[in-house]
Amino acid sequence: MARKASLSGFPEWLPEERLIEQHVLDVLRRTFELHGFSSIETRAVETVGDLLRKGEIDKEVYAVSRLQAEEASASEAGLALHYDLTVPFARYVVENAGHLAFPFRRYQIQKCWRGERPQEGRAREFTQADIDVVGDGVLPFRYDIELALTVVEALEALPIPDFTLRVNNRKLAEGFYTAIGLQDTAAVLRSIDKLEKIGPEKVGALLQEELGADDDQVRLALELATIRTPDTSFVERVRALGVAHELLDEGLEELRQVIAEATRRAPGRVVADLSIARGLDYYTGTVYETVLDGHEGLGSICSGGRYDALAHKGSRTFPGVGLSIGVTRLVSRILSQGFASVSRAVPTAVLVALADDDAWSRAQDVATALRQRGIATEVAATAEKFGRQIRFADRRGIPFVWFTDADGTHEVKDIRSGEQHSADPASWSPPAEDVRPVITIA
């Protein structure tokens, strides 16, 4: 793994590391498309006003300006790099609503930027992979269930340890807090969201100091947040707390539906965890967080939720639900822990050797014939001794070297085993496992 960086927080992978990252991206793309999600890409910048209004993380936003500009135009003033893909997607939906078929299913894999203190799992420039479904006016709740199952399928195909998708519902939490007399539910959620970081005693102190909660309110809020079940038994545990509210009932039923279906289709992967709050204010219902089992200190590798009011145009609203996978966070842990390795660092399967410099054009003919059949091939640049050309291939990790004799016959050598035999560039192929670099899961 590349250890040194001239600018911290902006990862740059070595070729073999990049192959593992590409494998992760390919798996995600393939899974998302199997579930009918279309790919889009949005611009890197949004207006500062939109970013801060929707996300409230102004300290993390990178502003953008032209160094040589004497005056910024009105359209250029107040631009910043997006810190996630949900806010850009909401803007994209509003601007393109007349061209989209709803419910619109999209996946988006792009760079994002946040001005954070760099550490493993937290970079300033990072790749996210998002899936969302957005509706026009209404969005059936079943999409909340479908997206959770889609993400579980995608993560199960990656070279990572076991993971747990933890699900809660903001309606459940907000209804509960309102019923016990804590009216500033957004502030309560922000405090509960810190539970794993600072512990229940400090969260309780925050509720008392910042919201004026009494001992009974603190007790109930913390009892709710400690409920975690792998099945729908959380419903009875919440009911046992003796709190009633219409919004609480609605959230309980929605969360019950998610957990019931997940228990049937992905047993052991999805749990109800009533401590999950999600800090961003635009979530209105289901919320998700995902952790690698045994690597909880890394933080959430996949999170998201339902947002009913993030995107609107006049009287039209575009409710949505989505999840975001932290690709860079995942890849950094895969590399640092050796969860996967790659068979070679280059895509090249064959190096065509040169007997002399006049053979270069004929060697290109061989390379072309191999490439036409999907075999990645390079041609040696100079006619050094064959031993040096073989060592060059070995240093690069290229498994086969191709030789053409003066009489026009061909031989190919597997430099790992030393075996060499005649071959025809129009029909020869390497073993299937050598056509492309192979990712091996540790």
mmCIF file of N, CA and C in Angstrom, residues 84-150:
data_model
loop_
_atom_site.group_PDB
_atom_site.id
_atom_site.type_symbol
_atom_site.label_atom_id
_atom_site.label_comp_id
_atom_site.label_asym_id
_atom_site.label_seq_id
_atom_site.Cartn_x
_atom_site.Cartn_y
_atom_site.Cartn_z
ATOM 1 N N ASP A 84 -21.179 15.248 -0.803
ATOM 2 C CA ASP A 84 -21.814 13.952 -0.989
ATOM 3 C C ASP A 84 -22.504 13.974 -2.342
ATOM 4 N N LEU A 85 -23.248 12.912 -2.666
ATOM 5 C CA LEU A 85 -23.910 12.846 -3.974
ATOM 6 C C LEU A 85 -25.419 12.981 -3.871
ATOM 7 N N THR A 86 -25.956 13.037 -2.665
ATOM 8 C CA THR A 86 -27.401 13.143 -2.506
ATOM 9 C C THR A 86 -27.907 14.532 -2.872
ATOM 10 N N VAL A 87 -27.243 15.571 -2.368
ATOM 11 C CA VAL A 87 -27.662 16.942 -2.687
ATOM 12 C C VAL A 87 -27.539 17.219 -4.193
ATOM 13 N N PRO A 88 -26.431 16.861 -4.847
ATOM 14 C CA PRO A 88 -26.372 17.040 -6.304
ATOM 15 C C PRO A 88 -27.459 16.258 -7.039
ATOM 16 N N PHE A 89 -27.770 15.055 -6.557
ATOM 17 C CA PHE A 89 -28.795 14.255 -7.209
ATOM 18 C C PHE A 89 -30.171 14.909 -7.085
ATOM 19 N N ALA A 90 -30.455 15.473 -5.920
ATOM 20 C CA ALA A 90 -31.737 16.159 -5.742
ATOM 21 C C ALA A 90 -31.854 17.319 -6.723
ATOM 22 N N ARG A 91 -30.795 18.083 -6.887
ATOM 23 C CA ARG A 91 -30.812 19.195 -7.845
ATOM 24 C C ARG A 91 -30.963 18.686 -9.274
ATOM 25 N N TYR A 92 -30.285 17.589 -9.598
ATOM 26 C CA TYR A 92 -30.363 16.981 -10.932
ATOM 27 C C TYR A 92 -31.793 16.556 -11.252
ATOM 28 N N VAL A 93 -32.470 15.960 -10.278
ATOM 29 C CA VAL A 93 -33.846 15.514 -10.489
ATOM 30 C C VAL A 93 -34.763 16.697 -10.779
ATOM 31 N N VAL A 94 -34.617 17.756 -10.003
ATOM 32 C CA VAL A 94 -35.465 18.937 -10.203
ATOM 33 C C VAL A 94 -35.239 19.531 -11.586
ATOM 34 N N GLU A 95 -33.979 19.657 -11.992
ATOM 35 C CA GLU A 95 -33.671 20.293 -13.270
ATOM 36 C C GLU A 95 -34.036 19.426 -14.466
ATOM 37 N N ASN A 96 -34.098 18.110 -14.278
ATOM 38 C CA ASN A 96 -34.358 17.203 -15.406
ATOM 39 C C ASN A 96 -35.669 16.448 -15.265
ATOM 40 N N ALA A 97 -36.550 16.920 -14.394
ATOM 41 C CA ALA A 97 -37.790 16.194 -14.102
ATOM 42 C C ALA A 97 -38.605 15.919 -15.353
ATOM 43 N N GLY A 98 -38.580 16.838 -16.314
ATOM 44 C CA GLY A 98 -39.359 16.657 -17.529
ATOM 45 C C GLY A 98 -38.820 15.588 -18.453
ATOM 46 N N HIS A 99 -37.612 15.102 -18.181
ATOM 47 C CA HIS A 99 -36.981 14.108 -19.054
ATOM 48 C C HIS A 99 -36.828 12.741 -18.376
ATOM 49 N N LEU A 100 -37.264 12.631 -17.137
ATOM 50 C CA LEU A 100 -37.083 11.394 -16.380
ATOM 51 C C LEU A 100 -38.398 10.651 -16.224
ATOM 52 N N ALA A 101 -38.322 9.325 -16.184
ATOM 53 C CA ALA A 101 -39.484 8.481 -15.917
ATOM 54 C C ALA A 101 -39.448 8.094 -14.444
ATOM 55 N N PHE A 102 -40.505 8.401 -13.716
ATOM 56 C CA PHE A 102 -40.557 8.132 -12.279
ATOM 57 C C PHE A 102 -41.374 6.878 -11.985
ATOM 58 N N PRO A 103 -41.026 6.139 -10.925
ATOM 59 C CA PRO A 103 -39.876 6.333 -10.043
ATOM 60 C C PRO A 103 -38.559 6.158 -10.810
ATOM 61 N N PHE A 104 -37.626 7.071 -10.560
ATOM 62 C CA PHE A 104 -36.342 7.076 -11.257
ATOM 63 C C PHE A 104 -35.302 6.388 -10.380
ATOM 64 N N ARG A 105 -34.664 5.364 -10.944
ATOM 65 C CA ARG A 105 -33.649 4.585 -10.235
ATOM 66 C C ARG A 105 -32.285 4.955 -10.798
ATOM 67 N N ARG A 106 -31.403 5.441 -9.962
ATOM 68 C CA ARG A 106 -30.085 5.816 -10.451
ATOM 69 C C ARG A 106 -28.990 5.303 -9.527
ATOM 70 N N TYR A 107 -27.823 5.012 -10.152
ATOM 71 C CA TYR A 107 -26.615 4.850 -9.353
ATOM 72 C C TYR A 107 -25.594 5.854 -9.848
ATOM 73 N N GLN A 108 -24.716 6.253 -8.962
ATOM 74 C CA GLN A 108 -23.756 7.311 -9.260
ATOM 75 C C GLN A 108 -22.473 7.014 -8.497
ATOM 76 N N ILE A 109 -21.366 6.926 -9.217
ATOM 77 C CA ILE A 109 -20.069 6.664 -8.601
ATOM 78 C C ILE A 109 -19.144 7.817 -8.961
ATOM 79 N N GLN A 110 -18.809 8.639 -7.972
ATOM 80 C CA GLN A 110 -18.011 9.846 -8.228
ATOM 81 C C GLN A 110 -17.157 10.216 -7.025
ATOM 82 N N LYS A 111 -16.258 11.151 -7.279
ATOM 83 C CA LYS A 111 -15.452 11.744 -6.218
ATOM 84 C C LYS A 111 -16.291 12.755 -5.432
ATOM 85 N N CYS A 112 -15.973 12.865 -4.142
ATOM 86 C CA CYS A 112 -16.528 13.902 -3.274
ATOM 87 C C CYS A 112 -15.386 14.504 -2.474
ATOM 88 N N TRP A 113 -15.655 15.658 -1.845
ATOM 89 C CA TRP A 113 -14.595 16.353 -1.120
ATOM 90 C C TRP A 113 -15.132 16.916 0.189
ATOM 91 N N ARG A 114 -14.373 16.685 1.263
ATOM 92 C CA ARG A 114 -14.712 17.262 2.567
ATOM 93 C C ARG A 114 -13.433 17.713 3.251
ATOM 94 N N GLY A 115 -13.499 18.825 3.929
ATOM 95 C CA GLY A 115 -12.321 19.363 4.608
ATOM 96 C C GLY A 115 -12.140 18.758 5.985
ATOM 97 N N GLU A 116 -11.909 17.454 6.034
ATOM 98 C CA GLU A 116 -11.782 16.763 7.310
ATOM 99 C C GLU A 116 -10.321 16.531 7.677
ATOM 100 N N ARG A 117 -10.106 16.171 8.950
ATOM 101 C CA ARG A 117 -8.768 15.784 9.374
ATOM 102 C C ARG A 117 -8.501 14.384 8.859
ATOM 103 N N PRO A 118 -7.492 14.199 7.992
ATOM 104 C CA PRO A 118 -7.276 12.892 7.366
ATOM 105 C C PRO A 118 -6.886 11.815 8.369
ATOM 106 N N GLN A 119 -7.453 10.640 8.180
ATOM 107 C CA GLN A 119 -7.093 9.441 8.924
ATOM 108 C C GLN A 119 -7.653 8.265 8.133
ATOM 109 N N GLU A 120 -7.287 7.047 8.510
ATOM 110 C CA GLU A 120 -7.807 5.903 7.752
ATOM 111 C C GLU A 120 -9.326 5.900 7.816
ATOM 112 N N GLY A 121 -9.934 5.810 6.672
ATOM 113 C CA GLY A 121 -11.385 5.831 6.589
ATOM 114 C C GLY A 121 -11.960 7.214 6.394
ATOM 115 N N ARG A 122 -11.150 8.246 6.561
ATOM 116 C CA ARG A 122 -11.610 9.618 6.351
ATOM 117 C C ARG A 122 -10.595 10.351 5.489
ATOM 118 N N ALA A 123 -10.961 10.610 4.257
ATOM 119 C CA ALA A 123 -10.087 11.317 3.330
ATOM 120 C C ALA A 123 -10.755 12.625 2.928
ATOM 121 N N ARG A 124 -9.953 13.527 2.398
ATOM 122 C CA ARG A 124 -10.513 14.795 1.925
ATOM 123 C C ARG A 124 -11.086 14.657 0.518
ATOM 124 N N GLU A 125 -10.499 13.774 -0.250
ATOM 125 C CA GLU A 125 -11.031 13.435 -1.568
ATOM 126 C C GLU A 125 -11.301 11.938 -1.558
ATOM 127 N N PHE A 126 -12.528 11.556 -1.898
ATOM 128 C CA PHE A 126 -12.892 10.145 -1.782
ATOM 129 C C PHE A 126 -13.976 9.814 -2.796
ATOM 130 N N THR A 127 -14.110 8.527 -3.066
ATOM 131 C CA THR A 127 -15.120 8.047 -4.009
ATOM 132 C C THR A 127 -16.297 7.469 -3.256
ATOM 133 N N GLN A 128 -17.498 7.856 -3.680
ATOM 134 C CA GLN A 128 -18.728 7.286 -3.139
ATOM 135 C C GLN A 128 -19.493 6.580 -4.261
ATOM 136 N N ALA A 129 -20.228 5.564 -3.888
ATOM 137 C CA ALA A 129 -21.105 4.868 -4.833
ATOM 138 C C ALA A 129 -22.509 4.889 -4.247
ATOM 139 N N ASP A 130 -23.406 5.621 -4.896
ATOM 140 C CA ASP A 130 -24.758 5.817 -4.389
ATOM 141 C C ASP A 130 -25.794 5.122 -5.253
ATOM 142 N N ILE A 131 -26.838 4.621 -4.608
ATOM 143 C CA ILE A 131 -28.049 4.229 -5.328
ATOM 144 C C ILE A 131 -29.228 4.938 -4.678
ATOM 145 N N ASP A 132 -30.145 5.397 -5.496
ATOM 146 C CA ASP A 132 -31.350 6.075 -5.021
ATOM 147 C C ASP A 132 -32.517 5.733 -5.918
ATOM 148 N N VAL A 133 -33.698 5.776 -5.336
ATOM 149 C CA VAL A 133 -34.942 5.770 -6.102
ATOM 150 C C VAL A 133 -35.710 7.008 -5.681
ATOM 151 N N VAL A 134 -36.167 7.792 -6.647
ATOM 152 C CA VAL A 134 -36.913 9.012 -6.351
ATOM 153 C C VAL A 134 -38.236 8.973 -7.098
ATOM 154 N N GLY A 135 -39.284 9.438 -6.448
ATOM 155 C CA GLY A 135 -40.615 9.450 -7.038
ATOM 156 C C GLY A 135 -41.086 10.862 -7.311
ATOM 157 N N ASP A 136 -42.219 10.976 -7.976
ATOM 158 C CA ASP A 136 -42.850 12.268 -8.261
ATOM 159 C C ASP A 136 -44.112 12.357 -7.417
ATOM 160 N N GLY A 137 -44.022 13.082 -6.313
ATOM 161 C CA GLY A 137 -45.161 13.220 -5.412
ATOM 162 C C GLY A 137 -45.202 12.163 -4.329
ATOM 163 N N VAL A 138 -45.130 10.911 -4.722
ATOM 164 C CA VAL A 138 -45.143 9.816 -3.756
ATOM 165 C C VAL A 138 -44.066 8.802 -4.134
ATOM 166 N N LEU A 139 -43.617 8.053 -3.149
ATOM 167 C CA LEU A 139 -42.666 6.961 -3.380
ATOM 168 C C LEU A 139 -43.042 5.821 -2.449
ATOM 169 N N PRO A 140 -43.512 4.694 -2.982
ATOM 170 C CA PRO A 140 -43.923 3.585 -2.118
ATOM 171 C C PRO A 140 -42.829 3.182 -1.147
ATOM 172 N N PHE A 141 -43.262 2.806 0.074
ATOM 173 C CA PHE A 141 -42.305 2.459 1.111
ATOM 174 C C PHE A 141 -41.483 1.227 0.768
ATOM 175 N N ARG A 142 -41.983 0.382 -0.098
ATOM 176 C CA ARG A 142 -41.254 -0.850 -0.398
ATOM 177 C C ARG A 142 -39.869 -0.595 -0.976
ATOM 178 N N TYR A 143 -39.655 0.585 -1.545
ATOM 179 C CA TYR A 143 -38.313 0.892 -2.032
ATOM 180 C C TYR A 143 -37.312 0.966 -0.887
ATOM 181 N N ASP A 144 -37.764 1.340 0.312
ATOM 182 C CA ASP A 144 -36.872 1.354 1.475
ATOM 183 C C ASP A 144 -36.340 -0.044 1.756
ATOM 184 N N ILE A 145 -37.195 -1.044 1.530
ATOM 185 C CA ILE A 145 -36.791 -2.429 1.737
ATOM 186 C C ILE A 145 -35.881 -2.883 0.594
ATOM 187 N N GLU A 146 -36.267 -2.562 -0.632
ATOM 188 C CA GLU A 146 -35.513 -3.017 -1.801
ATOM 189 C C GLU A 146 -34.083 -2.500 -1.794
ATOM 190 N N LEU A 147 -33.903 -1.232 -1.432
ATOM 191 C CA LEU A 147 -32.548 -0.679 -1.456
ATOM 192 C C LEU A 147 -31.653 -1.340 -0.420
ATOM 193 N N ALA A 148 -32.197 -1.643 0.745
ATOM 194 C CA ALA A 148 -31.400 -2.329 1.763
ATOM 195 C C ALA A 148 -30.930 -3.684 1.244
ATOM 196 N N LEU A 149 -31.816 -4.425 0.585
ATOM 197 C CA LEU A 149 -31.454 -5.740 0.075
ATOM 198 C C LEU A 149 -30.465 -5.642 -1.087
ATOM 199 N N THR A 150 -30.602 -4.616 -1.918
ATOM 200 C CA THR A 150 -29.659 -4.421 -3.030
ATOM 201 C C THR A 150 -28.252 -4.163 -2.508
#
